[in-house]
Amino acid sequence: MVAELRSAGGNGGSVQAEELAALASVEQRVLWLSTAIIDHANRVRPNPSGLKVGGHQASSASMTSIMTALWFHALTAEDRVSVKPHASPVLHAINYLLGELDESYLTTLRAFGGLQSYPSRSKDPDLVDYSTGSVGIGATAPLWGALARRYVEGHFGGGGRGRQYSLLGDAELDEGAIWEAVQDSMVPGLGEVVWIVDLNRQSLDRVIPGIAADKLQGMFAAAGWQVISLKYGRFLKELFKRPGGEALRARIDVMGNPEYQRLLRCSADELRERLPGTGSTAGPIADLIAPLDDASLLAALRNLGGHDIGALLDAFAGVDDTRPTVIFAYTVKGHGLPTEGHPQNHSSLLTADQMTALADRLGTDLDHPWTRFGEGSAEAALCAAAAQRLRRPEQVLQKPPAVPADLARPAPTGIGNTQQALGRVLLDLTRRAPEAAARIVTVSPDVSSSTNLGGWLNKVGVWSPTERTDWFADDAETILHWREQPAGQHVELGIAETNLVGLLGELGATWSRWGQPLLPIGVVYDPFVNRALEPWSFGIYAGGQSILVGTPSGVTLAPEGGAHQSITTPSLGIEQPGCVAYEPAFAIDTEWCLLAALGNLAGPEGRSAYLRLSTRPIDQSTAAVPSDPAARERRRRHVTAGAYRLRQHEKPVVTLAAMGALVPEALAAADRLAALGHGADVVCVTSPDLLFRALQARRGLSDDPAWILDQVFPHDRATPLVTVLDGHPHTLAFLSTIQNVPVSTLGVTRFGQSGAIEDVYRYHRIDTDSIVTTALDLID
């Protein structure tokens, strides 16, 4: 059911008339400031390059009523809000009136080091709860923020309470990430979530055709959400009660969006002619609007629920905290501006004359645009009271527990794979570093058992806000015990990679939100990392620090065929800012890389990690891990720095640099080359990402350490180079520039094929024969 609030006149319940008047005045100032911030960036600030600066005055204007009602009346200090990207100037205007932003920043929108184009937790100088800017991702973030808050509160305390708001445009509901999140089974119980849809019926290019609101509301209701519709303001509701009012309401209700938007552009005379329409209701509607003066008639058409402060306050008060809520607030894009309702107003800017006229109408001064309310005024008192109410206590970051660099277990010697090592390391941490293990939370989109997390799940349980019965606990054939309880440390989502990384980002941000550090690890089939790439990247940009494990990976998944074989992910890991990418070959390498990644999480200088793992069984003894403690520690340092020398020939004529699952082929090729009289060194690359950073540092282009290059690729052993990996060959091509040697790069450049691993490797020319042939071509 869709609830349409029908309060007495939309007066905001118990809110006094004086406060409503002050809120209306503040709303007008917010409209002015947000418009002026964009105007200054485009028309006043010098722009020597001549490139468009941009900004969205119309998109901001449609949000001023909603955001004024929220910040200056409804929000508490524990609430968090995600603001739609194009309304960032409104957020900055509000923060300025609250005293949270210095006046000097108001002239810096989209300037270097200034106010960001879209709200940014990490780059804006004022308080921003959620980074937005990627359609759908910022809107869904509060869902995962609510879950992360509950997890923190249940395990460690300090998460508090409070609502999680999303302010989003109606066109944003076209994004698939929205509906992937809404339908997840975790979401219906998140009663602190409130979405407010700015239903202005416009997208970037056009007026949205048709009437989609009923369909959208039905989809939310079917997903278990409370749905509130704020379609009309109090003036229109009063008109609807008069003779002919029901006919007017029916006329507007069935009117298509383009026609309604066109009426917004009409003069009063044109509106009197067009609004009644045709048919039997035309006469009653014409009679109804005839007594209205021109100003009242024009105001009536614009009197929508999303611009009625009282109706908005009623909606906020009517939220059902037992389930998520969506409020469809009908608005006019560009409300209060000369561009309101125009189908091409998305990026349009007011002229100097229009800005002057707007200043006169709103009682401000274009020459002194940043004036605050006068001391002693009702508006100044309202701003001060809101600032006091919203002031958050200073956050004290609890230091993350120490993660050991080495679990000091004997190096594995049997047959195993790197994916198995993931589960083993997590279990080992519960025994050898329980404080660190207690901060680990794993997340999976329904692939826990197939990514070797079964033992970990049996040990720590599955997180649920309430304890649920495990009906298979007494089944002797059940190996994976699905114990759902508030103390669990694994979160299981549905099959949607976007949701996985969205939750990872928020779990990875709890240290900065509530001072409670978590060590989040998400597992996903590596071929589907591409599905998650954009929201994963955005989560890192927003400050979320986590570990993403892609497994199993590559064409090594031979029988699975091309659809389940990843090719580009190694280079994607290298190219992702704020993240270190690893692809270990052996179980011990996986342990060391994972521990290093965990140790880099949950702090101001922290960074995320991506581990690409494999299910290929490999003889672990070929890792040749030194038994001497000092030599073992040296090997560990090399592994976590990006590479190590796995085999060293007395007189090398070629170097084979291999990564991950292809290391056995490189070792076999070295043996065959030696039999032919050609010595070959074998370098095991664990992180081309870190090697590239080291190379950049050697060139003076970064501050990363560069010592690993001299250790693994010393000048006195510089030989022609063959690189090979189960991924695109360009991933390792840069290694030749370390000592400027000839290079041949082997890897995967075509979609995969099903078959035995030997056949698939041969098809892609990454088999032992191909490595030997390529090496001979280089050294002959």
PDB file of N, CA, C and O in Angstrom, residues 545-578:
ATOM      1  N   GLN A 545      38.073   0.775   3.119  1.00  0.00           N
ATOM      2  CA  GLN A 545      39.276  -0.052   2.972  1.00  0.00           C
ATOM      3  C   GLN A 545      38.909  -1.508   3.226  1.00  0.00           C
ATOM      4  O   GLN A 545      38.404  -1.847   4.300  1.00  0.00           O
ATOM      5  N   SER A 546      39.172  -2.361   2.243  1.00  0.00           N
ATOM      6  CA  SER A 546      38.773  -3.755   2.351  1.00  0.00           C
ATOM      7  C   SER A 546      39.652  -4.595   1.455  1.00  0.00           C
ATOM      8  O   SER A 546      40.486  -4.080   0.696  1.00  0.00           O
ATOM      9  N   ILE A 547      39.457  -5.905   1.532  1.00  0.00           N
ATOM     10  CA  ILE A 547      40.171  -6.845   0.682  1.00  0.00           C
ATOM     11  C   ILE A 547      39.161  -7.554  -0.198  1.00  0.00           C
ATOM     12  O   ILE A 547      38.182  -8.130   0.298  1.00  0.00           O
ATOM     13  N   LEU A 548      39.368  -7.496  -1.488  1.00  0.00           N
ATOM     14  CA  LEU A 548      38.531  -8.208  -2.441  1.00  0.00           C
ATOM     15  C   LEU A 548      39.324  -9.399  -2.972  1.00  0.00           C
ATOM     16  O   LEU A 548      40.437  -9.237  -3.477  1.00  0.00           O
ATOM     17  N   VAL A 549      38.768 -10.584  -2.833  1.00  0.00           N
ATOM     18  CA  VAL A 549      39.423 -11.803  -3.295  1.00  0.00           C
ATOM     19  C   VAL A 549      38.680 -12.318  -4.519  1.00  0.00           C
ATOM     20  O   VAL A 549      37.498 -12.663  -4.431  1.00  0.00           O
ATOM     21  N   GLY A 550      39.358 -12.351  -5.653  1.00  0.00           N
ATOM     22  CA  GLY A 550      38.802 -12.905  -6.880  1.00  0.00           C
ATOM     23  C   GLY A 550      39.298 -14.327  -7.056  1.00  0.00           C
ATOM     24  O   GLY A 550      40.492 -14.538  -7.278  1.00  0.00           O
ATOM     25  N   THR A 551      38.381 -15.278  -6.958  1.00  0.00           N
ATOM     26  CA  THR A 551      38.796 -16.683  -7.025  1.00  0.00           C
ATOM     27  C   THR A 551      37.613 -17.571  -7.359  1.00  0.00           C
ATOM     28  O   THR A 551      36.498 -17.305  -6.895  1.00  0.00           O
ATOM     29  N   PRO A 552      37.826 -18.611  -8.163  1.00  0.00           N
ATOM     30  CA  PRO A 552      39.026 -18.937  -8.936  1.00  0.00           C
ATOM     31  C   PRO A 552      39.161 -18.024 -10.143  1.00  0.00           C
ATOM     32  O   PRO A 552      38.227 -17.292 -10.478  1.00  0.00           O
ATOM     33  N   SER A 553      40.314 -18.083 -10.800  1.00  0.00           N
ATOM     34  CA  SER A 553      40.617 -17.077 -11.809  1.00  0.00           C
ATOM     35  C   SER A 553      41.220 -17.683 -13.067  1.00  0.00           C
ATOM     36  O   SER A 553      41.768 -18.786 -13.048  1.00  0.00           O
ATOM     37  N   GLY A 554      41.142 -16.883 -14.146  1.00  0.00           N
ATOM     38  CA  GLY A 554      41.875 -17.168 -15.368  1.00  0.00           C
ATOM     39  C   GLY A 554      41.363 -18.329 -16.181  1.00  0.00           C
ATOM     40  O   GLY A 554      40.372 -18.988 -15.854  1.00  0.00           O
ATOM     41  N   VAL A 555      42.065 -18.611 -17.274  1.00  0.00           N
ATOM     42  CA  VAL A 555      41.722 -19.740 -18.131  1.00  0.00           C
ATOM     43  C   VAL A 555      42.141 -21.049 -17.475  1.00  0.00           C
ATOM     44  O   VAL A 555      41.859 -22.128 -18.002  1.00  0.00           O
ATOM     45  N   THR A 556      42.809 -20.969 -16.329  1.00  0.00           N
ATOM     46  CA  THR A 556      43.103 -22.173 -15.550  1.00  0.00           C
ATOM     47  C   THR A 556      41.811 -22.884 -15.161  1.00  0.00           C
ATOM     48  O   THR A 556      41.802 -24.080 -14.892  1.00  0.00           O
ATOM     49  N   LEU A 557      40.696 -22.152 -15.143  1.00  0.00           N
ATOM     50  CA  LEU A 557      39.380 -22.777 -14.987  1.00  0.00           C
ATOM     51  C   LEU A 557      39.002 -23.470 -16.292  1.00  0.00           C
ATOM     52  O   LEU A 557      37.941 -23.218 -16.867  1.00  0.00           O
ATOM     53  N   ALA A 558      39.876 -24.332 -16.773  1.00  0.00           N
ATOM     54  CA  ALA A 558      39.790 -24.874 -18.129  1.00  0.00           C
ATOM     55  C   ALA A 558      38.424 -25.469 -18.485  1.00  0.00           C
ATOM     56  O   ALA A 558      37.843 -25.093 -19.505  1.00  0.00           O
ATOM     57  N   PRO A 559      37.869 -26.389 -17.706  1.00  0.00           N
ATOM     58  CA  PRO A 559      36.605 -26.992 -18.122  1.00  0.00           C
ATOM     59  C   PRO A 559      35.417 -26.039 -18.103  1.00  0.00           C
ATOM     60  O   PRO A 559      34.374 -26.336 -18.673  1.00  0.00           O
ATOM     61  N   GLU A 560      35.554 -24.886 -17.425  1.00  0.00           N
ATOM     62  CA  GLU A 560      34.429 -23.973 -17.257  1.00  0.00           C
ATOM     63  C   GLU A 560      34.093 -23.185 -18.518  1.00  0.00           C
ATOM     64  O   GLU A 560      33.011 -22.625 -18.637  1.00  0.00           O
ATOM     65  N   GLY A 561      35.036 -23.071 -19.442  1.00  0.00           N
ATOM     66  CA  GLY A 561      34.753 -22.333 -20.668  1.00  0.00           C
ATOM     67  C   GLY A 561      34.986 -20.848 -20.546  1.00  0.00           C
ATOM     68  O   GLY A 561      35.254 -20.311 -19.466  1.00  0.00           O
ATOM     69  N   GLY A 562      34.871 -20.159 -21.685  1.00  0.00           N
ATOM     70  CA  GLY A 562      35.230 -18.746 -21.763  1.00  0.00           C
ATOM     71  C   GLY A 562      34.435 -17.834 -20.872  1.00  0.00           C
ATOM     72  O   GLY A 562      34.934 -16.824 -20.396  1.00  0.00           O
ATOM     73  N   ALA A 563      33.157 -18.165 -20.616  1.00  0.00           N
ATOM     74  CA  ALA A 563      32.319 -17.273 -19.816  1.00  0.00           C
ATOM     75  C   ALA A 563      32.794 -17.172 -18.378  1.00  0.00           C
ATOM     76  O   ALA A 563      32.493 -16.203 -17.689  1.00  0.00           O
ATOM     77  N   HIS A 564      33.515 -18.175 -17.894  1.00  0.00           N
ATOM     78  CA  HIS A 564      33.980 -18.180 -16.515  1.00  0.00           C
ATOM     79  C   HIS A 564      35.496 -18.049 -16.416  1.00  0.00           C
ATOM     80  O   HIS A 564      36.096 -18.454 -15.417  1.00  0.00           O
ATOM     81  N   GLN A 565      36.107 -17.486 -17.424  1.00  0.00           N
ATOM     82  CA  GLN A 565      37.560 -17.340 -17.418  1.00  0.00           C
ATOM     83  C   GLN A 565      37.913 -15.862 -17.500  1.00  0.00           C
ATOM     84  O   GLN A 565      37.526 -15.175 -18.446  1.00  0.00           O
ATOM     85  N   SER A 566      38.636 -15.364 -16.494  1.00  0.00           N
ATOM     86  CA  SER A 566      38.976 -13.942 -16.440  1.00  0.00           C
ATOM     87  C   SER A 566      40.290 -13.679 -17.162  1.00  0.00           C
ATOM     88  O   SER A 566      41.219 -14.473 -17.087  1.00  0.00           O
ATOM     89  N   ILE A 567      40.357 -12.553 -17.850  1.00  0.00           N
ATOM     90  CA  ILE A 567      41.530 -12.197 -18.643  1.00  0.00           C
ATOM     91  C   ILE A 567      42.132 -10.872 -18.187  1.00  0.00           C
ATOM     92  O   ILE A 567      43.337 -10.737 -18.011  1.00  0.00           O
ATOM     93  N   THR A 568      41.285  -9.867 -17.959  1.00  0.00           N
ATOM     94  CA  THR A 568      41.768  -8.501 -17.733  1.00  0.00           C
ATOM     95  C   THR A 568      42.000  -8.151 -16.271  1.00  0.00           C
ATOM     96  O   THR A 568      42.572  -7.106 -15.974  1.00  0.00           O
ATOM     97  N   THR A 569      41.564  -9.005 -15.349  1.00  0.00           N
ATOM     98  CA  THR A 569      41.607  -8.617 -13.932  1.00  0.00           C
ATOM     99  C   THR A 569      43.009  -8.338 -13.388  1.00  0.00           C
ATOM    100  O   THR A 569      43.142  -7.480 -12.490  1.00  0.00           O
ATOM    101  N   PRO A 570      44.085  -9.009 -13.840  1.00  0.00           N
ATOM    102  CA  PRO A 570      45.408  -8.637 -13.289  1.00  0.00           C
ATOM    103  C   PRO A 570      45.771  -7.185 -13.537  1.00  0.00           C
ATOM    104  O   PRO A 570      46.271  -6.495 -12.635  1.00  0.00           O
ATOM    105  N   SER A 571      45.495  -6.693 -14.741  1.00  0.00           N
ATOM    106  CA  SER A 571      45.833  -5.298 -15.017  1.00  0.00           C
ATOM    107  C   SER A 571      44.853  -4.344 -14.335  1.00  0.00           C
ATOM    108  O   SER A 571      45.230  -3.234 -13.946  1.00  0.00           O
ATOM    109  N   LEU A 572      43.602  -4.774 -14.149  1.00  0.00           N
ATOM    110  CA  LEU A 572      42.654  -3.929 -13.425  1.00  0.00           C
ATOM    111  C   LEU A 572      43.134  -3.686 -11.999  1.00  0.00           C
ATOM    112  O   LEU A 572      42.999  -2.594 -11.457  1.00  0.00           O
ATOM    113  N   GLY A 573      43.694  -4.724 -11.377  1.00  0.00           N
ATOM    114  CA  GLY A 573      44.216  -4.567 -10.027  1.00  0.00           C
ATOM    115  C   GLY A 573      45.355  -3.575  -9.968  1.00  0.00           C
ATOM    116  O   GLY A 573      45.470  -2.795  -9.020  1.00  0.00           O
ATOM    117  N   ILE A 574      46.216  -3.594 -10.974  1.00  0.00           N
ATOM    118  CA  ILE A 574      47.332  -2.648 -11.019  1.00  0.00           C
ATOM    119  C   ILE A 574      46.825  -1.221 -11.131  1.00  0.00           C
ATOM    120  O   ILE A 574      47.358  -0.295 -10.520  1.00  0.00           O
ATOM    121  N   GLU A 575      45.784  -1.035 -11.905  1.00  0.00           N
ATOM    122  CA  GLU A 575      45.337   0.311 -12.275  1.00  0.00           C
ATOM    123  C   GLU A 575      44.404   0.948 -11.253  1.00  0.00           C
ATOM    124  O   GLU A 575      44.073   2.131 -11.384  1.00  0.00           O
ATOM    125  N   GLN A 576      43.971   0.199 -10.236  1.00  0.00           N
ATOM    126  CA  GLN A 576      43.026   0.744  -9.274  1.00  0.00           C
ATOM    127  C   GLN A 576      43.734   1.561  -8.199  1.00  0.00           C
ATOM    128  O   GLN A 576      44.534   1.032  -7.432  1.00  0.00           O
ATOM    129  N   PRO A 577      43.442   2.878  -8.113  1.00  0.00           N
ATOM    130  CA  PRO A 577      44.057   3.689  -7.043  1.00  0.00           C
ATOM    131  C   PRO A 577      43.589   3.227  -5.671  1.00  0.00           C
ATOM    132  O   PRO A 577      42.498   2.695  -5.505  1.00  0.00           O
ATOM    133  N   GLY A 578      44.447   3.454  -4.694  1.00  0.00           N
ATOM    134  CA  GLY A 578      44.079   3.136  -3.322  1.00  0.00           C
ATOM    135  C   GLY A 578      44.041   1.657  -3.004  1.00  0.00           C
ATOM    136  O   GLY A 578      43.466   1.255  -1.987  1.00  0.00           O
TER     137      GLY A 578
END
